[in-house]
PDB file of C-alpha atoms in Angstrom:
ATOM      1  CA  HIS W 216      49.865 -42.814   4.412  1.00 93.00           C
ATOM      2  CA  LEU W 217      47.519 -45.864   4.283  1.00 95.00           C
ATOM      3  CA  ASP W 218      44.378 -46.282   6.309  1.00 97.00           C
ATOM      4  CA  VAL W 219      42.716 -49.495   6.144  1.00 96.00           C
ATOM      5  CA  SER W 220      41.277 -49.839   9.569  1.00 97.00           C
ATOM      6  CA  SER W 221      38.061 -51.435  10.439  1.00 97.00           C
ATOM      7  CA  ASN W 222      37.683 -52.812   7.003  1.00 96.00           C
ATOM      8  CA  LYS W 223      37.597 -56.630   8.072  1.00 96.00           C
ATOM      9  CA  TYR W 224      40.712 -57.781   6.317  1.00 97.00           C
ATOM     10  CA  ASN W 225      41.942 -61.128   7.527  1.00 97.00           C
ATOM     11  CA  ALA W 226      45.411 -62.903   6.821  1.00 98.00           C
ATOM     12  CA  ASP W 227      44.779 -62.837   3.039  1.00 97.00           C
ATOM     13  CA  GLY W 228      44.156 -59.272   2.780  1.00 97.00           C
ATOM     14  CA  ALA W 229      47.535 -58.644   5.022  1.00 97.00           C
ATOM     15  CA  LYS W 230      49.557 -61.006   2.662  1.00 97.00           C
ATOM     16  CA  SER W 231      48.412 -58.562  -0.126  1.00 96.00           C
ATOM     17  CA  PHE W 232      49.671 -55.656   1.678  1.00 96.00           C
ATOM     18  CA  ALA W 233      52.797 -57.536   1.928  1.00 97.00           C
ATOM     19  CA  ASP W 234      52.989 -57.827  -1.668  1.00 96.00           C
ATOM     20  CA  LEU W 235      52.785 -54.184  -1.887  1.00 94.00           C
ATOM     21  CA  LEU W 236      55.235 -53.534   0.497  1.00 95.00           C
ATOM     22  CA  LYS W 237      57.590 -55.473  -1.498  1.00 96.00           C
ATOM     23  CA  VAL W 238      57.208 -53.076  -4.417  1.00 95.00           C
ATOM     24  CA  ASN W 239      56.565 -49.578  -3.151  1.00 93.00           C
ATOM     25  CA  SER W 240      59.482 -47.584  -1.499  1.00 91.00           C
ATOM     26  CA  THR W 241      57.386 -44.446  -0.609  1.00 95.00           C
ATOM     27  CA  LEU W 242      54.927 -45.556   1.923  1.00 96.00           C
ATOM     28  CA  GLU W 243      55.796 -44.601   5.354  1.00 97.00           C
ATOM     29  CA  GLU W 244      52.691 -45.289   7.364  1.00 97.00           C
ATOM     30  CA  LEU W 245      50.213 -48.382   7.265  1.00 97.00           C
ATOM     31  CA  SER W 246      47.271 -48.288   9.501  1.00 97.00           C
ATOM     32  CA  LEU W 247      45.345 -51.999   9.626  1.00 97.00           C
ATOM     33  CA  CYS W 248      43.581 -51.238  13.043  1.00 97.00           C
ATOM     34  CA  SER W 249      41.096 -53.838  13.948  1.00 98.00           C
ATOM     35  CA  ASN W 250      40.881 -56.156  11.417  1.00 97.00           C
ATOM     36  CA  SER W 251      41.442 -59.827  11.648  1.00 98.00           C
ATOM     37  CA  ILE W 252      44.713 -60.292  10.053  1.00 98.00           C
ATOM     38  CA  GLY W 253      45.900 -62.626  12.923  1.00 98.00           C
ATOM     39  CA  ASP W 254      49.494 -64.137  13.125  1.00 98.00           C
ATOM     40  CA  ASN W 255      49.577 -65.281   9.516  1.00 98.00           C
ATOM     41  CA  GLY W 256      48.747 -61.747   8.476  1.00 98.00           C
ATOM     42  CA  LEU W 257      51.474 -59.919  10.325  1.00 98.00           C
ATOM     43  CA  ILE W 258      53.870 -62.631   9.788  1.00 98.00           C
ATOM     44  CA  ALA W 259      53.562 -61.907   5.967  1.00 98.00           C
ATOM     45  CA  ILE W 260      54.192 -58.173   6.699  1.00 98.00           C
ATOM     46  CA  THR W 261      57.239 -58.818   8.899  1.00 97.00           C
ATOM     47  CA  GLU W 262      58.979 -61.049   6.524  1.00 97.00           C
ATOM     48  CA  VAL W 263      59.167 -58.132   4.073  1.00 97.00           C
ATOM     49  CA  LEU W 264      59.794 -55.635   6.666  1.00 97.00           C
ATOM     50  CA  ALA W 265      62.733 -57.736   7.635  1.00 96.00           C
ATOM     51  CA  CYS W 266      64.644 -57.517   4.448  1.00 93.00           C
ATOM     52  CA  ARG W 267      62.944 -55.564   1.279  1.00 92.00           C
ATOM     53  CA  ASN W 268      60.682 -52.737   2.748  1.00 94.00           C
ATOM     54  CA  MET W 269      62.749 -49.812   4.591  1.00 94.00           C
ATOM     55  CA  SER W 270      60.586 -47.019   3.791  1.00 96.00           C
ATOM     56  CA  LEU W 271      57.592 -47.900   6.456  1.00 97.00           C
ATOM     57  CA  LYS W 272      58.027 -45.599   9.511  1.00 97.00           C
ATOM     58  CA  LYS W 273      54.890 -46.296  11.062  1.00 98.00           C
ATOM     59  CA  LEU W 274      52.740 -49.447  11.416  1.00 98.00           C
ATOM     60  CA  TRP W 275      49.326 -49.693  13.589  1.00 98.00           C
ATOM     61  CA  VAL W 276      48.097 -53.400  13.747  1.00 98.00           C
ATOM     62  CA  PRO W 277      45.938 -53.131  17.465  1.00 97.00           C
ATOM     63  CA  ASN W 278      42.977 -55.580  17.674  1.00 97.00           C
ATOM     64  CA  ASN W 279      43.716 -57.912  15.069  1.00 98.00           C
ATOM     65  CA  LYS W 280      43.742 -61.210  16.966  1.00 97.00           C
ATOM     66  CA  ILE W 281      47.483 -61.523  16.769  1.00 98.00           C
ATOM     67  CA  THR W 282      49.177 -63.556  19.298  1.00 97.00           C
ATOM     68  CA  GLU W 283      52.734 -63.437  20.935  1.00 95.00           C
ATOM     69  CA  VAL W 284      53.447 -65.684  17.667  1.00 97.00           C
ATOM     70  CA  GLY W 285      53.060 -63.131  15.358  1.00 98.00           C
ATOM     71  CA  LEU W 286      54.406 -59.981  17.813  1.00 97.00           C
ATOM     72  CA  SER W 287      57.392 -62.124  18.128  1.00 97.00           C
ATOM     73  CA  SER W 288      57.972 -62.206  14.554  1.00 97.00           C
ATOM     74  CA  LEU W 289      57.326 -58.140  14.339  1.00 98.00           C
ATOM     75  CA  ALA W 290      60.081 -57.721  17.270  1.00 97.00           C
ATOM     76  CA  SER W 291      62.479 -60.148  15.082  1.00 97.00           C
ATOM     77  CA  ALA W 292      61.833 -57.915  11.934  1.00 97.00           C
ATOM     78  CA  LEU W 293      62.701 -54.829  14.110  1.00 97.00           C
ATOM     79  CA  HIS W 294      66.467 -55.949  14.429  1.00 94.00           C
ATOM     80  CA  SER W 295      67.055 -55.576  11.036  1.00 95.00           C
ATOM     81  CA  ASN W 296      64.634 -53.175   9.867  1.00 96.00           C
ATOM     82  CA  LYS W 297      65.985 -49.872  11.582  1.00 94.00           C
ATOM     83  CA  SER W 298      63.411 -47.489   9.692  1.00 96.00           C
ATOM     84  CA  LEU W 299      60.392 -48.843  11.320  1.00 97.00           C
ATOM     85  CA  SER W 300      60.368 -46.631  14.429  1.00 97.00           C
ATOM     86  CA  ASN W 301      56.589 -46.470  15.394  1.00 97.00           C
ATOM     87  CA  ILE W 302      54.352 -49.914  16.328  1.00 97.00           C
ATOM     88  CA  TYR W 303      51.058 -49.707  17.789  1.00 97.00           C
ATOM     89  CA  ILE W 304      49.958 -53.512  18.622  1.00 96.00           C
ATOM     90  CA  TRP W 305      47.616 -53.105  21.883  1.00 93.00           C
ATOM     91  CA  GLY W 306      44.603 -55.034  21.757  1.00 94.00           C
ATOM     92  CA  ASN W 307      46.280 -58.393  20.865  1.00 95.00           C
ATOM     93  CA  GLU W 308      47.029 -61.374  22.555  1.00 90.00           C
ATOM     94  CA  LEU W 309      50.133 -60.477  24.921  1.00 83.00           C
ATOM     95  CA  GLY W 310      52.140 -63.670  25.810  1.00 87.00           C
ATOM     96  CA  GLU W 311      55.814 -64.031  27.654  1.00 87.00           C
ATOM     97  CA  LYS W 312      57.573 -64.607  24.484  1.00 91.00           C
ATOM     98  CA  ALA W 313      56.455 -61.434  22.899  1.00 92.00           C
ATOM     99  CA  CYS W 314      56.876 -59.342  26.308  1.00 88.00           C
ATOM    100  CA  ASP W 315      60.645 -60.928  26.395  1.00 90.00           C
ATOM    101  CA  ALA W 316      61.425 -60.014  22.525  1.00 93.00           C
ATOM    102  CA  PHE W 317      60.007 -56.290  23.222  1.00 93.00           C
ATOM    103  CA  GLN W 318      61.602 -55.676  26.514  1.00 90.00           C
ATOM    104  CA  ILE W 319      65.092 -56.509  24.041  1.00 92.00           C
ATOM    105  CA  LEU W 320      64.027 -53.722  21.848  1.00 95.00           C
ATOM    106  CA  CYS W 321      62.770 -50.814  24.496  1.00 92.00           C
ATOM    107  CA  SER W 322      65.594 -51.299  26.831  1.00 90.00           C
ATOM    108  CA  GLY W 323      69.255 -50.387  27.082  1.00 89.00           C
ATOM    109  CA  GLU W 324      70.892 -46.989  26.893  1.00 92.00           C
ATOM    110  CA  GLU W 325      69.907 -46.558  23.109  1.00 93.00           C
ATOM    111  CA  PRO W 326      66.649 -48.376  23.266  1.00 94.00           C
ATOM    112  CA  ARG W 327      65.371 -49.338  19.354  1.00 95.00           C
ATOM    113  CA  LEU W 328      61.948 -48.435  20.177  1.00 95.00           C
ATOM    114  CA  LYS W 329      61.401 -45.377  22.084  1.00 94.00           C
ATOM    115  CA  PRO W 330      58.529 -44.820  24.546  1.00 92.00           C
ATOM    116  CA  GLU W 331      56.910 -42.070  22.259  1.00 94.00           C
ATOM    117  CA  ASN W 332      56.709 -44.220  19.666  1.00 96.00           C
ATOM    118  CA  ILE W 333      55.120 -47.128  20.979  1.00 95.00           C
ATOM    119  CA  ASP W 334      51.410 -47.803  22.542  1.00 93.00           C
ATOM    120  CA  PHE W 335      52.526 -50.097  25.259  1.00 88.00           C
ATOM    121  CA  GLN W 336      54.993 -49.913  27.989  1.00 82.00           C
ATOM    122  CA  VAL W 337      57.337 -53.150  29.211  1.00 72.00           C
ATOM    123  CA  TYR W 338      58.138 -53.678  32.494  1.00 69.00           C
ATOM    124  CA  THR W 339      59.483 -56.442  34.738  1.00 66.00           C
ATOM    125  CA  VAL W 340      57.997 -57.570  38.039  1.00 65.00           C
ATOM    126  CA  ILE W 341      60.213 -60.619  39.878  1.00 63.00           C
ATOM    127  CA  MET W 342      62.089 -61.469  36.359  1.00 62.00           C
ATOM    128  CA  LEU W 343      58.847 -61.677  34.648  1.00 63.00           C
ATOM    129  CA  THR W 344      58.210 -59.099  31.484  1.00 64.00           C
ATOM    130  CA  PHE W 345      54.903 -57.519  30.981  1.00 61.00           C
ATOM    131  CA  TRP W 346      53.044 -54.988  29.103  1.00 61.00           C
ATOM    132  CA  LEU W 347      51.157 -52.142  30.458  1.00 60.00           C
ATOM    133  CA  LYS W 348      49.163 -49.402  28.641  1.00 62.00           C
ATOM    134  CA  PRO W 349      51.165 -46.338  29.324  1.00 60.00           C
ATOM    135  CA  ALA W 350      48.240 -44.369  30.560  1.00 52.00           C
ATOM    136  CA  ILE W 351      47.633 -46.671  33.512  1.00 46.00           C
ATOM    137  CA  THR W 352      49.489 -46.506  36.928  1.00 47.00           C
ATOM    138  CA  VAL W 353      50.275 -49.721  38.606  1.00 47.00           C
ATOM    139  CA  SER W 354      50.812 -49.753  42.461  1.00 45.00           C
ATOM    140  CA  LEU W 355      51.854 -53.262  44.144  1.00 47.00           C
ATOM    141  CA  ILE W 356      50.429 -52.792  47.896  1.00 43.00           C
ATOM    142  CA  GLU W 357      50.918 -56.332  48.311  1.00 44.00           C
ATOM    143  CA  PRO W 358      53.155 -59.262  46.932  1.00 42.00           C
ATOM    144  CA  ILE W 359      51.304 -61.199  43.993  1.00 41.00           C
ATOM    145  CA  SER W 360      51.747 -64.715  43.593  1.00 42.00           C
ATOM    146  CA  GLU W 361      51.350 -65.000  40.075  1.00 43.00           C
ATOM    147  CA  LEU W 362      50.932 -62.338  37.333  1.00 38.00           C
ATOM    148  CA  SER W 363      50.591 -62.643  33.572  1.00 39.00           C
ATOM    149  CA  CYS W 364      50.711 -60.383  30.466  1.00 36.00           C
TER     150      CYS W 364
END
């Protein structure tokens, strides 16, 4: 387990971790919580996870200034990387594209991501997909005309 949370890593730092993941076949958990890796940093990591590293099982990237671009890249990598089973992404800029991508991974009879291995919950309201922290309960009393992630 490598935990480098709150160490002010940016995209360049994340690219160094991507280089590490290219050659390391024993690291199973990487925590980059509360840094500033952004989209470019996460994309560098997910490119490695998509095809070169199958040992990482848990990835933490909450609060890293990541938008739906980076999160969608992570979702895409999860289709080919079957070893990464736990992801933690809350506190980033969620968008419709990422919500839709994770909806696919979290649904079906045998979802790729299990609810107990993620820090968000995907739900759909009126054909729009949203995320919710699992500890929050939502009650809709009146119809809402516009919702966003």
